[in-house]
Coordinates of N, CA and C in Angstrom, one line a residue:
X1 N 0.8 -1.2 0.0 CA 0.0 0.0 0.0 C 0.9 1.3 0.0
X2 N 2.3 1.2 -0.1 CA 2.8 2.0 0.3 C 3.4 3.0 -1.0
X3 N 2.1 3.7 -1.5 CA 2.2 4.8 -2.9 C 1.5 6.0 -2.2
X4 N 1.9 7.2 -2.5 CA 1.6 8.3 -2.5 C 0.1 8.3 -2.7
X5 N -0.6 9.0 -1.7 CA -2.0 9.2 -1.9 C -2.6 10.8 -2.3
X6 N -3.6 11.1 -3.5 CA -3.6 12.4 -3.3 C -4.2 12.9 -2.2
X7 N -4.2 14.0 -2.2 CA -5.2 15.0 -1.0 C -6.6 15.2 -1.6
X8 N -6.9 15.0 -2.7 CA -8.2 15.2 -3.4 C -8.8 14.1 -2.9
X9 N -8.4 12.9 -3.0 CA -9.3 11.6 -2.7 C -9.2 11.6 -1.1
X10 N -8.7 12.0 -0.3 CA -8.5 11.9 1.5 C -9.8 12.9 1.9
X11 N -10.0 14.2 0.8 CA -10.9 15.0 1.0 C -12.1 14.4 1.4
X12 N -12.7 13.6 0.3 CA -14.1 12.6 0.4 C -14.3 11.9 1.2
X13 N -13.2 12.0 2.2 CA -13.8 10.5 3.1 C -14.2 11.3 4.3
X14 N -14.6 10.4 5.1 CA -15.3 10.6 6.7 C -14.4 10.1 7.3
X15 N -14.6 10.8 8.7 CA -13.2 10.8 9.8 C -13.2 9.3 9.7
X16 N -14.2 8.3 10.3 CA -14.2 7.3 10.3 C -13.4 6.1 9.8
X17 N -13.4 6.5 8.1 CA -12.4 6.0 7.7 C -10.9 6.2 7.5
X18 N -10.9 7.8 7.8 CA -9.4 8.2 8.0 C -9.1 7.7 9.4
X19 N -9.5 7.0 10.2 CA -8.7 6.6 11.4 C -8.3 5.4 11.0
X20 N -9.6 4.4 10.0 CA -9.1 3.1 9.9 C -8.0 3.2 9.0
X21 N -7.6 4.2 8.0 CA -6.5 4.1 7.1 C -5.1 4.7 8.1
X22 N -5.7 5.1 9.1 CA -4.1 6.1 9.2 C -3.7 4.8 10.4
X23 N -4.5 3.8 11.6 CA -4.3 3.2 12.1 C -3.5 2.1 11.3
X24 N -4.2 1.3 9.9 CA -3.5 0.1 9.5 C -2.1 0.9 8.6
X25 N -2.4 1.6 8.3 CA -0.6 2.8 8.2 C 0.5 2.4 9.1
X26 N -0.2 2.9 10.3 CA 0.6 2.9 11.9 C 1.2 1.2 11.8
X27 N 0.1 0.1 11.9 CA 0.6 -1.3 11.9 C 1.6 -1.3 10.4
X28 N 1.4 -1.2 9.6 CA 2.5 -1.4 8.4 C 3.7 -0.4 8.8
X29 N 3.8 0.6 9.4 CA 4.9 1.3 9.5 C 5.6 0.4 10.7
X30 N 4.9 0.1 11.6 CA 5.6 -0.8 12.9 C 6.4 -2.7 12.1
X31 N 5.3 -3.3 11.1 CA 6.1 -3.9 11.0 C 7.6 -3.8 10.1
X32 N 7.3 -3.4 8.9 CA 8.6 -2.5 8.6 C 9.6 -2.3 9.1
X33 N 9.2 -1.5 10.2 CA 10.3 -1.2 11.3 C 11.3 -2.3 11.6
X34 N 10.4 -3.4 12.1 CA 10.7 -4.7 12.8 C 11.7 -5.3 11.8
X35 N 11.7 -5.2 10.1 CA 11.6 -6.0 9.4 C 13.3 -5.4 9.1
X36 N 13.2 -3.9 8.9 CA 14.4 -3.3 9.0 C 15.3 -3.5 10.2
X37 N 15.0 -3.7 11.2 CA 15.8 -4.2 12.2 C 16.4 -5.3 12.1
X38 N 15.4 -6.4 11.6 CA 16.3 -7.7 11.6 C 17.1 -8.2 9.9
X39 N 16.1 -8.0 9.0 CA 16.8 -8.4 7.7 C 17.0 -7.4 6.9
X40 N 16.4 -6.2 6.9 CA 16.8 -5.1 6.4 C 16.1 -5.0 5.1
X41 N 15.3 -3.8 4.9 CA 14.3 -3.4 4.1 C 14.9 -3.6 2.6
X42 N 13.9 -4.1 1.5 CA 14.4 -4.3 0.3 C 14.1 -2.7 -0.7
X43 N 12.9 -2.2 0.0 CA 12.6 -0.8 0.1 C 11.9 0.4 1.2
X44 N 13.0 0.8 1.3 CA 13.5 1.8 2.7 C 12.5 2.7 2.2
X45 N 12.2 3.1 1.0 CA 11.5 4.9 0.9 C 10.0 4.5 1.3
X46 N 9.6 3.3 1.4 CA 8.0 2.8 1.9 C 7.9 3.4 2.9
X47 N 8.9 3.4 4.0 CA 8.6 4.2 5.9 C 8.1 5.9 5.2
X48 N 8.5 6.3 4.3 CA 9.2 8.3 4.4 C 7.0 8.1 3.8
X49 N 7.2 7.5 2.7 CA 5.8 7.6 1.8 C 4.7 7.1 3.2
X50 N 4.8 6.2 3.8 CA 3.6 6.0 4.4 C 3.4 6.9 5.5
X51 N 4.7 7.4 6.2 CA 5.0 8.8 7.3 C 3.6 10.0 6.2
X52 N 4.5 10.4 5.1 CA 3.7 11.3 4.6 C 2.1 11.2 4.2
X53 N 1.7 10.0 3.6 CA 0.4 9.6 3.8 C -0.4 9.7 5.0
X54 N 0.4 9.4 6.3 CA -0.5 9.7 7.6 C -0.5 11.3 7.9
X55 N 0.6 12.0 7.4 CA 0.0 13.3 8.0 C -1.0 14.0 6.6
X56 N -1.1 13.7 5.9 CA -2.0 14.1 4.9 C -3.0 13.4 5.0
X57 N -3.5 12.3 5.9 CA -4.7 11.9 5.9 C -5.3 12.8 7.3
X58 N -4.9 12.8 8.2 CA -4.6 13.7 9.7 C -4.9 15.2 9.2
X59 N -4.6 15.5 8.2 CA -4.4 16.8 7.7 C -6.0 17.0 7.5
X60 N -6.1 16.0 6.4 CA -7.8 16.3 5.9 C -8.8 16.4 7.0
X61 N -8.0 15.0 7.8 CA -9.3 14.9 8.7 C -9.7 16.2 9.7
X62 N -8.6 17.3 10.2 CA -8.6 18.2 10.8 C -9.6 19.1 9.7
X63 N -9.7 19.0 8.7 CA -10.1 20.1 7.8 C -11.8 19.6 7.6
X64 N -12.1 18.6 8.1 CA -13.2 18.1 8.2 C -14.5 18.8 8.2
X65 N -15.4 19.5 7.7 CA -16.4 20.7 8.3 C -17.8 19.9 8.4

C-alpha cells in the first residue's frame, strides 16, 4: 500500500475512515520497522511515503467541516 496518496481523494472520506487508514498505516509502518531491524528493508522509501500519507490523511481529517 505503500504509494503516494492524493489530498483530493483523503478529502471525500469521513473521519471514520481516515482513522481506519491512518491506524493500518501505523501497523505497516511498525512492521517494517521490525523488518528493518532484523533483515533489512528491500525498500527503505516505503517508511518516508507511508510517514507522509499519515500526515496528509490527519491533515484532511482536521479540515473536516
Amino acid at each position: 500500500m505503500a504509494e503516494v496518496m492524493k489530498y483530493a481523494e483523503m478529502k471525500n472520506l469521513d473521519a471514520a475512515a481516515i482513522d481506519s487508514k491512518v491506524s493500518e498505516m501505523r501497523k505497516e509502518i511498525f512492521t517494517l520497522k521490525m523488518e528493518k531491524a532484523t533483515a533489512g528493508l528491500e525498500k527503505p522509501h516505503k517508511l518516508k511515503v507511508l510517514k507522509k500519507n499519515i500526515a496528509k490523511l490527519l491533515t484532511a481529517k482536521a479540515n473536516i467541516k
